[in-house]
Amino acid sequence: MSLGFYFDMTRCIGCRACQVACKDRNDLPIGMLFRYVKTYETGSFPKVGIYNYSGSCNHCETPACVTVCPVGAMYKAEDGTVIHDDDMCIGCQACVRICPYGVPQYDEVRKITRKCDACASLRAKGENPACVDACPNRALDFGDVDELKAKYGPDLVHDIAVLPDSGMTGANTQIKAKTNALDEDFREIRL
Amino acid sequence: MIDGEKGEYPFLMCNIHYLRSAHSSLDNCPWLRESWGRPVFISAADAREKGIVDGDTVLISTRNGQALRKASVLEGLMPGVVSLSHGAWVNVDEESGIDHAGADNYLTGNDISGSGVTPYNNLNCNIEKYDGPGLEEDVLTDRRIVEL
């Protein structure tokens, strides 16, 4: 079974509510993000495009972080999510270095790495991850990859210009992309 | 003025509502400051002409005051327009008189209408790359919480 996030870029207004909801849920310090939102521009004045990307753990099929963890603190759970056992972690940061998406974050205070678990404790109660429920435009969803594909249509992609090749780790995030998100000539902008 | 000559303050400033704060409420919340840096938005064409790159500290001047903000350079902003978001808590440096926070109402002056408000649609400003020390990101600055 594969679980993953769905992100509808065509609905995302870049409000960062998902980013802040995740910080609230996980009580993250400044500088640590389990979900990040970035905004990009394409083209040049007057023909300009803009899009937002809300990114988090892709709960990959062949996660690089799981492969490199020397103590098995990073593992693929039965439901397909990639989970980090904070108690087992030795803080070597191999996962931080290997993840193409920069998902695992090192916690300087606790001396371990931490990352998105798609709000496992909420899901255990039958609820959505915090980011999914926070989005005012319903641009995020989480669930079985095939069910999401059936629900949101056949034109979903795993790859957009700002992301590394999804084939490297088998990223399970599905994206309804805007056309200009495939334009390789993009610039990140600060809103 | 329309078809007039540009003077000392040739840019048109607009003050957008910004998701970091509700007017000035919640402006010092760390997670909001982290998500929304409150830069001054300038157009790519104007940035090139002024030698400003994204992230540079910019001095914004109006006939009423001056402020500092880091630049966000956008192709999508109309050249000639500067956008400074509304809601910053004014933080004037005592020596220079420059507001380090970018409070729009420090720049607008005190012309009061009959009903007691300061109505303005937009204002004229100038921008230059600041030759002094660069600003820190707001998330790293003092939250100015009063201990009673």
Coordinates of N, CA and C in Angstrom, one line a residue, chain B:
Chain B
M1 N 1.8 63.8 -10.7 CA 0.7 64.2 -11.5 C 0.8 63.6 -12.9
I2 N -0.4 63.5 -13.5 CA -0.4 62.8 -14.8 C 0.3 63.6 -15.8
D3 N 1.2 62.9 -16.5 CA 2.0 63.5 -17.6 C 3.0 64.6 -17.0
G4 N 3.1 64.6 -15.7 CA 4.1 65.6 -15.2 C 5.5 65.1 -15.2
E5 N 6.4 65.8 -14.7 CA 7.8 65.4 -14.6 C 8.0 64.7 -13.3
K6 N 8.7 63.6 -13.3 CA 9.0 62.9 -12.1 C 10.0 63.8 -11.3
G7 N 9.8 63.9 -10.0 CA 10.6 64.7 -9.2 C 11.5 63.9 -8.3
E8 N 11.6 64.3 -7.1 CA 12.5 63.7 -6.1 C 12.0 62.3 -5.7
Y9 N 10.7 62.1 -5.8 CA 10.1 60.8 -5.3 C 9.4 60.2 -6.5
P10 N 10.1 59.6 -7.5 CA 9.5 59.2 -8.7 C 8.7 57.9 -8.7
F11 N 8.8 57.2 -7.6 CA 8.1 55.9 -7.6 C 6.7 56.0 -7.0
L12 N 5.8 55.2 -7.4 CA 4.5 55.2 -6.8 C 4.4 54.0 -5.8
M13 N 4.2 54.3 -4.5 CA 4.1 53.3 -3.5 C 2.7 52.9 -3.2
C14 N 2.4 51.6 -3.2 CA 1.2 51.1 -2.7 C 1.5 50.2 -1.5
N15 N 0.5 50.1 -0.6 CA 0.7 49.4 0.6 C -0.4 48.3 0.7
I16 N 0.1 47.1 0.3 CA -0.8 46.0 0.2 C -1.1 45.4 1.6
H17 N -2.3 44.8 1.8 CA -2.5 44.0 3.0 C -1.7 42.7 2.9
Y18 N -1.2 42.3 3.9 CA -0.1 41.2 3.9 C -0.5 40.1 4.9
L19 N -0.3 38.9 4.6 CA -0.7 37.8 5.4 C 0.0 37.6 6.7
R20 N 1.1 38.3 6.9 CA 1.8 38.1 8.2 C 1.0 38.7 9.4
S21 N 0.2 39.8 9.1 CA -0.5 40.4 10.2 C -1.8 40.9 9.8
A22 N -2.7 41.1 10.8 CA -4.0 41.7 10.5 C -3.9 43.2 10.9
H23 N -3.7 44.1 9.9 CA -3.2 45.4 10.2 C -1.9 45.2 10.9
S24 N -1.7 45.7 12.2 CA -0.4 45.4 12.9 C -0.6 44.3 13.9
S25 N -1.8 43.7 14.0 CA -1.9 42.7 15.0 C -1.2 41.4 14.6
L26 N -0.5 40.8 15.6 CA 0.2 39.5 15.4 C 1.5 39.7 14.6
D27 N 2.0 41.0 14.4 CA 3.1 41.2 13.6 C 4.4 40.6 14.2
N28 N 4.4 40.4 15.5 CA 5.7 39.9 16.1 C 5.6 38.4 16.4
C29 N 4.7 37.6 15.8 CA 4.6 36.2 16.0 C 5.7 35.5 15.2
P30 N 6.6 34.7 15.9 CA 7.7 34.2 15.2 C 7.4 33.3 13.9
W31 N 6.4 32.5 14.1 CA 6.0 31.6 12.9 C 5.5 32.4 11.7
L32 N 4.8 33.5 12.0 CA 4.4 34.4 11.0 C 5.5 35.2 10.4
R33 N 6.4 35.7 11.2 CA 7.6 36.4 10.7 C 8.5 35.5 9.8
E34 N 8.5 34.2 10.2 CA 9.3 33.2 9.5 C 8.7 33.0 8.1
S35 N 7.3 32.9 8.1 CA 6.6 32.7 6.8 C 6.6 33.9 5.9
W36 N 6.5 35.0 6.5 CA 6.3 36.3 5.7 C 7.3 37.3 6.2
G37 N 8.3 37.6 5.3 CA 9.4 38.4 5.7 C 9.2 39.9 5.6
R38 N 8.1 40.3 5.0 CA 7.8 41.7 4.8 C 8.9 42.5 4.1
P39 N 9.2 42.0 2.9 CA 10.2 42.8 2.1 C 9.5 44.0 1.5
V40 N 10.3 44.8 0.8 CA 9.7 45.8 -0.1 C 9.8 45.2 -1.5
F41 N 8.7 45.2 -2.2 CA 8.6 44.6 -3.5 C 9.0 45.7 -4.5
I42 N 10.0 45.4 -5.4 CA 10.4 46.3 -6.4 C 10.4 45.6 -7.8
S43 N 10.3 46.3 -8.8 CA 10.2 45.6 -10.1 C 11.6 45.3 -10.6
A44 N 11.8 44.2 -11.4 CA 13.1 43.8 -11.9 C 13.8 44.9 -12.6
A45 N 13.0 45.6 -13.5 CA 13.6 46.7 -14.3 C 14.2 47.8 -13.4
D46 N 13.4 48.2 -12.4 CA 13.9 49.2 -11.5 C 15.1 48.8 -10.6
A47 N 15.1 47.5 -10.2 CA 16.2 46.9 -9.5 C 17.5 47.0 -10.3
R48 N 17.3 46.6 -11.5 CA 18.5 46.6 -12.4 C 19.1 48.0 -12.5
E49 N 18.2 49.0 -12.7 CA 18.7 50.4 -12.9 C 19.3 50.9 -11.6
K50 N 18.8 50.4 -10.5 CA 19.3 51.0 -9.2 C 20.5 50.1 -8.6
G51 N 20.8 49.0 -9.3 CA 21.9 48.1 -8.8 C 21.4 47.4 -7.6
I52 N 20.1 47.1 -7.5 CA 19.6 46.4 -6.3 C 19.4 44.9 -6.7
V53 N 19.9 44.0 -5.9 CA 19.5 42.6 -6.1 C 18.6 42.1 -5.0
D54 N 18.0 41.0 -5.3 CA 17.0 40.4 -4.3 C 17.8 40.2 -3.0
G55 N 17.2 40.7 -1.9 CA 17.9 40.5 -0.6 C 18.6 41.7 -0.1
D56 N 19.0 42.6 -1.0 CA 19.7 43.8 -0.6 C 18.8 44.7 0.3
T57 N 19.4 45.4 1.3 CA 18.7 46.3 2.1 C 18.5 47.6 1.3
V58 N 17.2 48.1 1.3 CA 16.8 49.2 0.5 C 16.4 50.4 1.4
L59 N 16.8 51.6 1.1 CA 16.3 52.8 1.8 C 15.1 53.3 1.0
I60 N 14.0 53.4 1.7 CA 12.7 53.9 1.0 C 12.5 55.3 1.6
S61 N 12.4 56.3 0.8 CA 12.2 57.7 1.2 C 10.9 58.3 0.7
T62 N 10.2 59.0 1.6 CA 9.1 59.9 1.1 C 9.4 61.2 1.7
R63 N 8.5 62.2 1.4 CA 8.8 63.5 1.9 C 8.5 63.6 3.4
N64 N 8.0 62.5 4.0 CA 7.7 62.5 5.4 C 8.6 61.6 6.3
G65 N 9.4 60.7 5.7 CA 10.2 59.9 6.5 C 11.0 58.8 5.6
Q66 N 11.7 58.0 6.3 CA 12.5 57.0 5.6 C 12.4 55.7 6.3
A67 N 12.5 54.6 5.6 CA 12.4 53.3 6.1 C 13.4 52.3 5.4
L68 N 13.7 51.3 6.1 CA 14.6 50.2 5.5 C 13.8 48.9 5.4
R69 N 14.0 48.2 4.3 CA 13.5 46.9 4.1 C 14.4 46.1 3.2
K70 N 14.4 44.8 3.3 CA 15.1 44.0 2.3 C 14.2 44.0 1.0
A71 N 14.9 43.9 -0.1 CA 14.2 44.0 -1.4 C 13.8 42.6 -1.8
S72 N 12.6 42.5 -2.4 CA 12.1 41.3 -3.1 C 11.9 41.8 -4.6
V73 N 12.7 41.3 -5.5 CA 12.7 41.8 -6.8 C 11.7 40.9 -7.7
L74 N 10.7 41.5 -8.2 CA 9.7 40.7 -9.0 C 9.6 41.2 -10.4
E75 N 9.6 40.2 -11.3 CA 9.3 40.5 -12.7 C 7.8 40.9 -12.8
G76 N 7.0 40.4 -11.9 CA 5.5 40.6 -12.0 C 5.1 41.9 -11.5
L77 N 5.9 42.8 -11.0 CA 5.5 44.1 -10.5 C 5.8 45.1 -11.6
M78 N 4.8 46.0 -11.7 CA 4.9 47.1 -12.7 C 6.1 48.0 -12.5
P79 N 6.9 48.2 -13.4 CA 8.0 49.2 -13.2 C 7.5 50.5 -12.8
G80 N 8.2 51.2 -11.9 CA 7.7 52.5 -11.4 C 6.9 52.4 -10.2
V81 N 6.5 51.1 -9.8 CA 5.7 50.9 -8.6 C 6.5 50.2 -7.5
V82 N 6.4 50.6 -6.3 CA 7.0 50.0 -5.2 C 5.9 49.5 -4.2
S83 N 6.0 48.3 -3.7 CA 4.9 47.8 -2.9 C 5.5 47.5 -1.5
L84 N 5.0 48.3 -0.5 CA 5.5 48.1 0.9 C 4.2 47.6 1.7
S85 N 4.3 46.4 2.2 CA 3.1 45.9 2.9 C 2.8 46.7 4.2
H86 N 1.5 46.7 4.5 CA 0.9 47.5 5.6 C 1.0 46.6 6.9
G87 N 1.3 47.2 8.0 CA 1.2 46.5 9.2 C 2.4 46.4 10.1
A88 N 3.6 46.8 9.6 CA 4.8 46.7 10.5 C 4.7 47.6 11.7
W89 N 5.3 47.1 12.8 CA 5.4 47.9 14.0 C 6.6 48.8 13.9
V90 N 6.4 50.1 13.9 CA 7.4 51.1 13.6 C 8.6 50.9 14.6
N91 N 9.8 51.0 14.1 CA 10.9 50.8 15.0 C 12.0 51.8 14.5
V92 N 11.9 53.1 15.0 CA 12.8 54.1 14.5 C 14.1 54.1 15.2
D93 N 15.2 54.1 14.4 CA 16.5 54.2 14.9 C 16.7 55.6 15.5
E94 N 17.1 55.7 16.8 CA 17.1 57.1 17.4 C 18.0 58.0 16.7
E95 N 19.2 57.5 16.3 CA 20.2 58.4 15.7 C 19.9 58.8 14.3
S96 N 19.4 57.9 13.4 CA 19.2 58.2 12.0 C 17.8 58.7 11.7
G97 N 16.9 58.4 12.6 CA 15.5 58.7 12.3 C 14.9 57.8 11.2
I98 N 15.6 56.8 10.9 CA 15.1 55.8 9.8 C 14.3 54.7 10.5
D99 N 13.2 54.4 10.1 CA 12.4 53.3 10.6 C 12.9 51.9 10.1
H100 N 13.4 51.1 10.9 CA 13.9 49.8 10.5 C 12.9 48.7 10.2
A101 N 11.6 49.0 10.5 CA 10.6 48.0 10.4 C 9.8 48.2 9.1
G102 N 9.8 49.4 8.5 CA 9.0 49.6 7.3 C 7.5 49.8 7.6
A103 N 7.2 50.6 8.6 CA 5.8 50.9 8.9 C 5.3 51.9 7.9
D104 N 4.3 51.6 7.2 CA 3.8 52.5 6.1 C 3.3 53.8 6.6
N105 N 2.8 53.8 7.9 CA 2.3 55.1 8.4 C 3.3 56.0 8.9
Y106 N 4.6 55.5 9.0 CA 5.7 56.4 9.3 C 6.1 57.2 8.0
L107 N 5.7 56.7 6.9 CA 6.1 57.3 5.6 C 5.0 58.2 5.0
T108 N 3.8 58.1 5.6 CA 2.7 58.8 4.9 C 2.4 60.2 5.5
G109 N 2.9 60.6 6.6 CA 2.7 61.9 7.1 C 1.4 62.0 7.8
N110 N 1.0 63.2 8.2 CA 0.0 63.5 9.2 C -1.2 64.4 8.7
D111 N -1.4 64.3 7.4 CA -2.5 65.2 6.9 C -3.9 64.5 7.2
I112 N -4.6 65.2 8.1 CA -5.8 64.6 8.7 C -7.0 65.1 7.9
S113 N -8.0 64.3 7.6 CA -9.2 64.7 6.9 C -10.2 65.2 7.9
G114 N -11.3 65.7 7.4 CA -12.3 66.2 8.3 C -12.8 65.2 9.3
S115 N -12.8 63.9 9.0 CA -13.3 62.9 9.9 C -12.2 62.3 10.8
G116 N -11.0 62.9 10.7 CA -10.0 62.5 11.6 C -9.0 61.4 11.2
V117 N -9.3 60.9 10.0 CA -8.4 59.8 9.5 C -7.3 60.5 8.5
T118 N -6.3 59.7 8.2 CA -5.3 60.2 7.2 C -5.6 59.4 5.9
P119 N -6.4 59.9 5.1 CA -6.8 59.2 3.9 C -5.7 59.4 2.8
Y120 N -5.3 58.3 2.2 CA -4.4 58.5 1.1 C -4.6 57.2 0.2
N121 N -4.4 57.4 -1.1 CA -4.5 56.2 -2.0 C -3.2 55.5 -2.1
N122 N -2.2 56.3 -2.4 CA -0.9 55.8 -2.5 C 0.1 57.0 -2.3
L123 N 1.3 56.8 -2.3 CA 2.2 57.9 -2.1 C 3.5 57.8 -3.0
N124 N 4.1 58.9 -3.2 CA 5.4 58.9 -4.0 C 6.6 58.6 -3.1
C125 N 7.5 57.9 -3.6 CA 8.6 57.5 -2.8 C 9.8 57.4 -3.7
N126 N 11.0 57.3 -3.1 CA 12.2 57.0 -3.8 C 12.8 55.7 -3.2
I127 N 13.6 55.0 -3.9 CA 14.3 53.8 -3.4 C 15.7 53.9 -3.8
E128 N 16.6 53.5 -2.9 CA 18.0 53.4 -3.2 C 18.6 52.2 -2.4
K129 N 19.6 51.6 -3.0 CA 20.3 50.6 -2.2 C 20.9 51.3 -1.0
Y130 N 20.7 50.7 0.2 CA 21.2 51.3 1.4 C 22.7 51.1 1.6
D131 N 23.4 52.1 1.9 CA 24.9 51.9 2.0 C 25.3 51.7 3.4
G132 N 24.3 51.5 4.3 CA 24.7 51.1 5.7 C 24.6 49.6 5.9
P133 N 24.6 49.2 7.2 CA 24.6 47.8 7.5 C 23.3 47.2 7.0
G134 N 23.3 46.0 6.5 CA 22.1 45.3 6.1 C 21.2 44.9 7.2
L135 N 19.9 44.8 6.9 CA 18.9 44.4 7.9 C 19.0 42.9 8.2
E136 N 18.7 42.5 9.4 CA 18.4 41.1 9.7 C 17.0 40.8 9.2
E137 N 16.7 39.5 9.1 CA 15.4 39.1 8.8 C 14.6 39.4 10.1
D138 N 13.3 39.8 9.9 CA 12.5 40.2 11.1 C 12.4 39.1 12.1
V139 N 12.4 37.8 11.6 CA 12.2 36.7 12.6 C 13.3 36.7 13.6
L140 N 14.4 37.3 13.3 CA 15.6 37.3 14.3 C 15.6 38.5 15.2
T141 N 14.7 39.5 14.9 CA 14.8 40.7 15.7 C 13.9 40.6 16.9
D142 N 14.1 41.5 17.8 CA 13.4 41.6 19.1 C 11.9 41.6 18.9
R143 N 11.2 40.8 19.6 CA 9.7 40.8 19.5 C 9.1 41.9 20.3
R144 N 9.9 42.6 21.1 CA 9.4 43.7 21.9 C 8.3 43.4 22.8
I145 N 8.4 42.3 23.5 CA 7.4 41.9 24.5 C 7.8 42.6 25.8
V146 N 6.8 43.3 26.4 CA 7.0 44.1 27.6 C 6.9 43.2 28.8
E147 N 7.9 43.1 29.6 CA 7.8 42.4 30.9 C 7.3 43.3 32.0
L148 N 6.2 42.9 32.5 CA 5.6 43.8 33.6 C 6.0 43.4 35.0

